[in-house]
Amino acid sequence: MPVITCIEDLRVLARRRVPRMFYDYADSGSWTEGTYRANEADFARILLRQRVAVNMEGRSLR
């Protein structure tokens, strides 16, 4: 399984695995695609901070 670190990695993986007509439909917007581009820009501003080696002592899933 490839290492996925961002949305673009998922897009590349989908482009390889999904039939082209389905990929093109899912990766597009209607008419001028203005909303699609606005959503893409909004999601690009969201940064996820990876938390590695965090102290897990005393944590519970209860």
mmCIF file of N, CA and C in Angstrom:
data_model
loop_
_atom_site.group_PDB
_atom_site.id
_atom_site.type_symbol
_atom_site.label_atom_id
_atom_site.label_comp_id
_atom_site.label_asym_id
_atom_site.label_seq_id
_atom_site.Cartn_x
_atom_site.Cartn_y
_atom_site.Cartn_z
ATOM 1 N N MET A 1 0.851 -1.187 0.000
ATOM 2 C CA MET A 1 0.000 0.000 0.000
ATOM 3 C C MET A 1 0.890 1.241 0.000
ATOM 4 N N PRO A 2 0.573 2.195 -0.850
ATOM 5 C CA PRO A 2 1.392 3.402 -0.905
ATOM 6 C C PRO A 2 1.191 4.277 0.334
ATOM 7 N N VAL A 3 2.185 5.105 0.610
ATOM 8 C CA VAL A 3 2.095 6.035 1.726
ATOM 9 C C VAL A 3 1.252 7.230 1.282
ATOM 10 N N ILE A 4 0.225 7.535 2.048
ATOM 11 C CA ILE A 4 -0.664 8.648 1.727
ATOM 12 C C ILE A 4 -0.466 9.722 2.786
ATOM 13 N N THR A 5 0.008 10.884 2.350
ATOM 14 C CA THR A 5 0.281 11.968 3.293
ATOM 15 C C THR A 5 -0.559 13.209 3.048
ATOM 16 N N CYS A 6 -1.286 13.247 1.939
ATOM 17 C CA CYS A 6 -2.117 14.416 1.656
ATOM 18 C C CYS A 6 -3.230 14.033 0.671
ATOM 19 N N ILE A 7 -4.139 14.946 0.463
ATOM 20 C CA ILE A 7 -5.261 14.701 -0.444
ATOM 21 C C ILE A 7 -4.777 14.452 -1.865
ATOM 22 N N GLU A 8 -3.738 15.132 -2.280
ATOM 23 C CA GLU A 8 -3.213 14.934 -3.638
ATOM 24 C C GLU A 8 -2.744 13.496 -3.840
ATOM 25 N N ASP A 9 -2.182 12.870 -2.797
ATOM 26 C CA ASP A 9 -1.791 11.458 -2.890
ATOM 27 C C ASP A 9 -3.017 10.584 -3.160
ATOM 28 N N LEU A 10 -4.132 10.896 -2.504
ATOM 29 C CA LEU A 10 -5.372 10.140 -2.732
ATOM 30 C C LEU A 10 -5.892 10.359 -4.147
ATOM 31 N N ARG A 11 -5.761 11.578 -4.639
ATOM 32 C CA ARG A 11 -6.223 11.878 -5.998
ATOM 33 C C ARG A 11 -5.424 11.084 -7.029
ATOM 34 N N VAL A 12 -4.110 11.020 -6.851
ATOM 35 C CA VAL A 12 -3.258 10.263 -7.768
ATOM 36 C C VAL A 12 -3.608 8.773 -7.703
ATOM 37 N N LEU A 13 -3.812 8.264 -6.516
ATOM 38 C CA LEU A 13 -4.172 6.858 -6.341
ATOM 39 C C LEU A 13 -5.515 6.552 -7.010
ATOM 40 N N ALA A 14 -6.495 7.427 -6.820
ATOM 41 C CA ALA A 14 -7.807 7.227 -7.445
ATOM 42 C C ALA A 14 -7.705 7.288 -8.960
ATOM 43 N N ARG A 15 -6.893 8.196 -9.461
ATOM 44 C CA ARG A 15 -6.746 8.321 -10.918
ATOM 45 C C ARG A 15 -6.227 7.018 -11.523
ATOM 46 N N ARG A 16 -5.370 6.315 -10.778
ATOM 47 C CA ARG A 16 -4.822 5.053 -11.272
ATOM 48 C C ARG A 16 -5.801 3.893 -11.140
ATOM 49 N N ARG A 17 -6.639 3.907 -10.102
ATOM 50 C CA ARG A 17 -7.459 2.738 -9.785
ATOM 51 C C ARG A 17 -8.898 2.792 -10.270
ATOM 52 N N VAL A 18 -9.425 3.973 -10.491
ATOM 53 C CA VAL A 18 -10.840 4.120 -10.835
ATOM 54 C C VAL A 18 -10.976 4.328 -12.343
ATOM 55 N N PRO A 19 -11.988 3.728 -12.965
ATOM 56 C CA PRO A 19 -12.195 3.974 -14.397
ATOM 57 C C PRO A 19 -12.290 5.480 -14.679
ATOM 58 N N ARG A 20 -11.714 5.897 -15.805
ATOM 59 C CA ARG A 20 -11.573 7.314 -16.099
ATOM 60 C C ARG A 20 -12.889 8.090 -16.035
ATOM 61 N N MET A 21 -13.980 7.551 -16.578
ATOM 62 C CA MET A 21 -15.226 8.314 -16.587
ATOM 63 C C MET A 21 -15.733 8.579 -15.170
ATOM 64 N N PHE A 22 -15.524 7.642 -14.251
ATOM 65 C CA PHE A 22 -15.940 7.851 -12.864
ATOM 66 C C PHE A 22 -15.035 8.854 -12.167
ATOM 67 N N TYR A 23 -13.729 8.740 -12.423
ATOM 68 C CA TYR A 23 -12.783 9.687 -11.822
ATOM 69 C C TYR A 23 -13.080 11.106 -12.319
ATOM 70 N N ASP A 24 -13.264 11.271 -13.622
ATOM 71 C CA ASP A 24 -13.534 12.595 -14.182
ATOM 72 C C ASP A 24 -14.813 13.189 -13.603
ATOM 73 N N TYR A 25 -15.829 12.362 -13.405
ATOM 74 C CA TYR A 25 -17.089 12.839 -12.829
ATOM 75 C C TYR A 25 -16.878 13.305 -11.381
ATOM 76 N N ALA A 26 -16.169 12.512 -10.594
ATOM 77 C CA ALA A 26 -15.969 12.834 -9.184
ATOM 78 C C ALA A 26 -15.015 14.013 -8.998
ATOM 79 N N ASP A 27 -14.083 14.181 -9.905
ATOM 80 C CA ASP A 27 -13.069 15.234 -9.772
ATOM 81 C C ASP A 27 -13.401 16.438 -10.651
ATOM 82 N N SER A 28 -14.669 16.799 -10.717
ATOM 83 C CA SER A 28 -15.045 17.965 -11.505
ATOM 84 C C SER A 28 -16.224 18.654 -10.847
ATOM 85 N N GLY A 29 -16.565 19.787 -11.378
ATOM 86 C CA GLY A 29 -17.722 20.535 -10.892
ATOM 87 C C GLY A 29 -18.649 20.804 -12.060
ATOM 88 N N SER A 30 -19.715 21.490 -11.772
ATOM 89 C CA SER A 30 -20.656 21.788 -12.849
ATOM 90 C C SER A 30 -20.334 23.138 -13.486
ATOM 91 N N TRP A 31 -20.656 23.263 -14.691
ATOM 92 C CA TRP A 31 -20.537 24.450 -15.528
ATOM 93 C C TRP A 31 -19.179 25.126 -15.410
ATOM 94 N N THR A 32 -19.038 26.242 -14.651
ATOM 95 C CA THR A 32 -17.755 26.950 -14.592
ATOM 96 C C THR A 32 -16.815 26.380 -13.532
ATOM 97 N N GLU A 33 -17.289 25.456 -12.734
ATOM 98 C CA GLU A 33 -16.513 24.833 -11.653
ATOM 99 C C GLU A 33 -16.041 25.838 -10.607
ATOM 100 N N GLY A 34 -16.749 26.944 -10.467
ATOM 101 C CA GLY A 34 -16.372 27.964 -9.484
ATOM 102 C C GLY A 34 -16.434 27.456 -8.057
ATOM 103 N N THR A 35 -17.504 26.741 -7.719
ATOM 104 C CA THR A 35 -17.638 26.200 -6.372
ATOM 105 C C THR A 35 -16.572 25.149 -6.111
ATOM 106 N N TYR A 36 -16.280 24.348 -7.124
ATOM 107 C CA TYR A 36 -15.246 23.321 -6.986
ATOM 108 C C TYR A 36 -13.908 23.973 -6.632
ATOM 109 N N ARG A 37 -13.540 25.026 -7.356
ATOM 110 C CA ARG A 37 -12.266 25.702 -7.089
ATOM 111 C C ARG A 37 -12.267 26.387 -5.730
ATOM 112 N N ALA A 38 -13.399 26.969 -5.342
ATOM 113 C CA ALA A 38 -13.494 27.621 -4.029
ATOM 114 C C ALA A 38 -13.334 26.593 -2.908
ATOM 115 N N ASN A 39 -13.985 25.436 -3.062
ATOM 116 C CA ASN A 39 -13.844 24.378 -2.055
ATOM 117 C C ASN A 39 -12.412 23.880 -1.979
ATOM 118 N N GLU A 40 -11.799 23.702 -3.130
ATOM 119 C CA GLU A 40 -10.410 23.238 -3.165
ATOM 120 C C GLU A 40 -9.493 24.238 -2.462
ATOM 121 N N ALA A 41 -9.704 25.530 -2.682
ATOM 122 C CA ALA A 41 -8.894 26.564 -2.022
ATOM 123 C C ALA A 41 -9.124 26.562 -0.514
ATOM 124 N N ASP A 42 -10.379 26.392 -0.094
ATOM 125 C CA ASP A 42 -10.679 26.347 1.341
ATOM 126 C C ASP A 42 -9.997 25.162 2.009
ATOM 127 N N PHE A 43 -10.065 23.990 1.378
ATOM 128 C CA PHE A 43 -9.430 22.810 1.960
ATOM 129 C C PHE A 43 -7.909 22.936 1.967
ATOM 130 N N ALA A 44 -7.334 23.659 1.017
ATOM 131 C CA ALA A 44 -5.877 23.840 0.976
ATOM 132 C C ALA A 44 -5.387 24.645 2.180
ATOM 133 N N ARG A 45 -6.253 25.492 2.740
ATOM 134 C CA ARG A 45 -5.861 26.300 3.905
ATOM 135 C C ARG A 45 -5.895 25.519 5.207
ATOM 136 N N ILE A 46 -6.543 24.362 5.212
ATOM 137 C CA ILE A 46 -6.621 23.547 6.423
ATOM 138 C C ILE A 46 -5.328 22.747 6.564
ATOM 139 N N LEU A 47 -4.661 22.948 7.665
ATOM 140 C CA LEU A 47 -3.417 22.229 7.923
ATOM 141 C C LEU A 47 -3.641 21.243 9.063
ATOM 142 N N LEU A 48 -3.256 20.006 8.836
ATOM 143 C CA LEU A 48 -3.351 18.984 9.872
ATOM 144 C C LEU A 48 -1.975 18.797 10.483
ATOM 145 N N ARG A 49 -1.904 18.866 11.787
ATOM 146 C CA ARG A 49 -0.627 18.714 12.473
ATOM 147 C C ARG A 49 -0.486 17.274 12.953
ATOM 148 N N GLN A 50 0.556 16.634 12.512
ATOM 149 C CA GLN A 50 0.793 15.250 12.890
ATOM 150 C C GLN A 50 1.359 15.206 14.300
ATOM 151 N N ARG A 51 0.773 14.384 15.143
ATOM 152 C CA ARG A 51 1.229 14.270 16.532
ATOM 153 C C ARG A 51 1.871 12.904 16.710
ATOM 154 N N VAL A 52 3.177 12.867 16.688
ATOM 155 C CA VAL A 52 3.927 11.629 16.805
ATOM 156 C C VAL A 52 4.616 11.605 18.169
ATOM 157 N N ALA A 53 4.647 10.446 18.782
ATOM 158 C CA ALA A 53 5.317 10.241 20.069
ATOM 159 C C ALA A 53 4.686 11.089 21.182
ATOM 160 N N VAL A 54 3.376 11.150 21.215
ATOM 161 C CA VAL A 54 2.655 11.859 22.263
ATOM 162 C C VAL A 54 2.482 10.914 23.445
ATOM 163 N N ASN A 55 2.640 11.422 24.653
ATOM 164 C CA ASN A 55 2.504 10.609 25.857
ATOM 165 C C ASN A 55 1.073 10.076 25.947
ATOM 166 N N MET A 56 0.914 8.756 25.899
ATOM 167 C CA MET A 56 -0.394 8.129 25.939
ATOM 168 C C MET A 56 -0.725 7.559 27.316
ATOM 169 N N GLU A 57 0.119 7.814 28.275
ATOM 170 C CA GLU A 57 -0.089 7.294 29.629
ATOM 171 C C GLU A 57 -1.386 7.884 30.218
ATOM 172 N N GLY A 58 -2.208 7.037 30.766
ATOM 173 C CA GLY A 58 -3.441 7.476 31.415
ATOM 174 C C GLY A 58 -4.593 7.718 30.439
ATOM 175 N N ARG A 59 -4.433 7.443 29.162
ATOM 176 C CA ARG A 59 -5.506 7.639 28.188
ATOM 177 C C ARG A 59 -6.454 6.436 28.238
ATOM 178 N N SER A 60 -7.706 6.660 27.908
ATOM 179 C CA SER A 60 -8.691 5.594 27.936
ATOM 180 C C SER A 60 -9.682 5.791 26.793
ATOM 181 N N LEU A 61 -10.183 4.689 26.261
ATOM 182 C CA LEU A 61 -11.211 4.734 25.230
ATOM 183 C C LEU A 61 -12.597 4.484 25.817
ATOM 184 N N ARG A 62 -12.668 4.469 27.134
ATOM 185 C CA ARG A 62 -13.912 4.207 27.826
ATOM 186 C C ARG A 62 -15.011 5.134 27.456
#
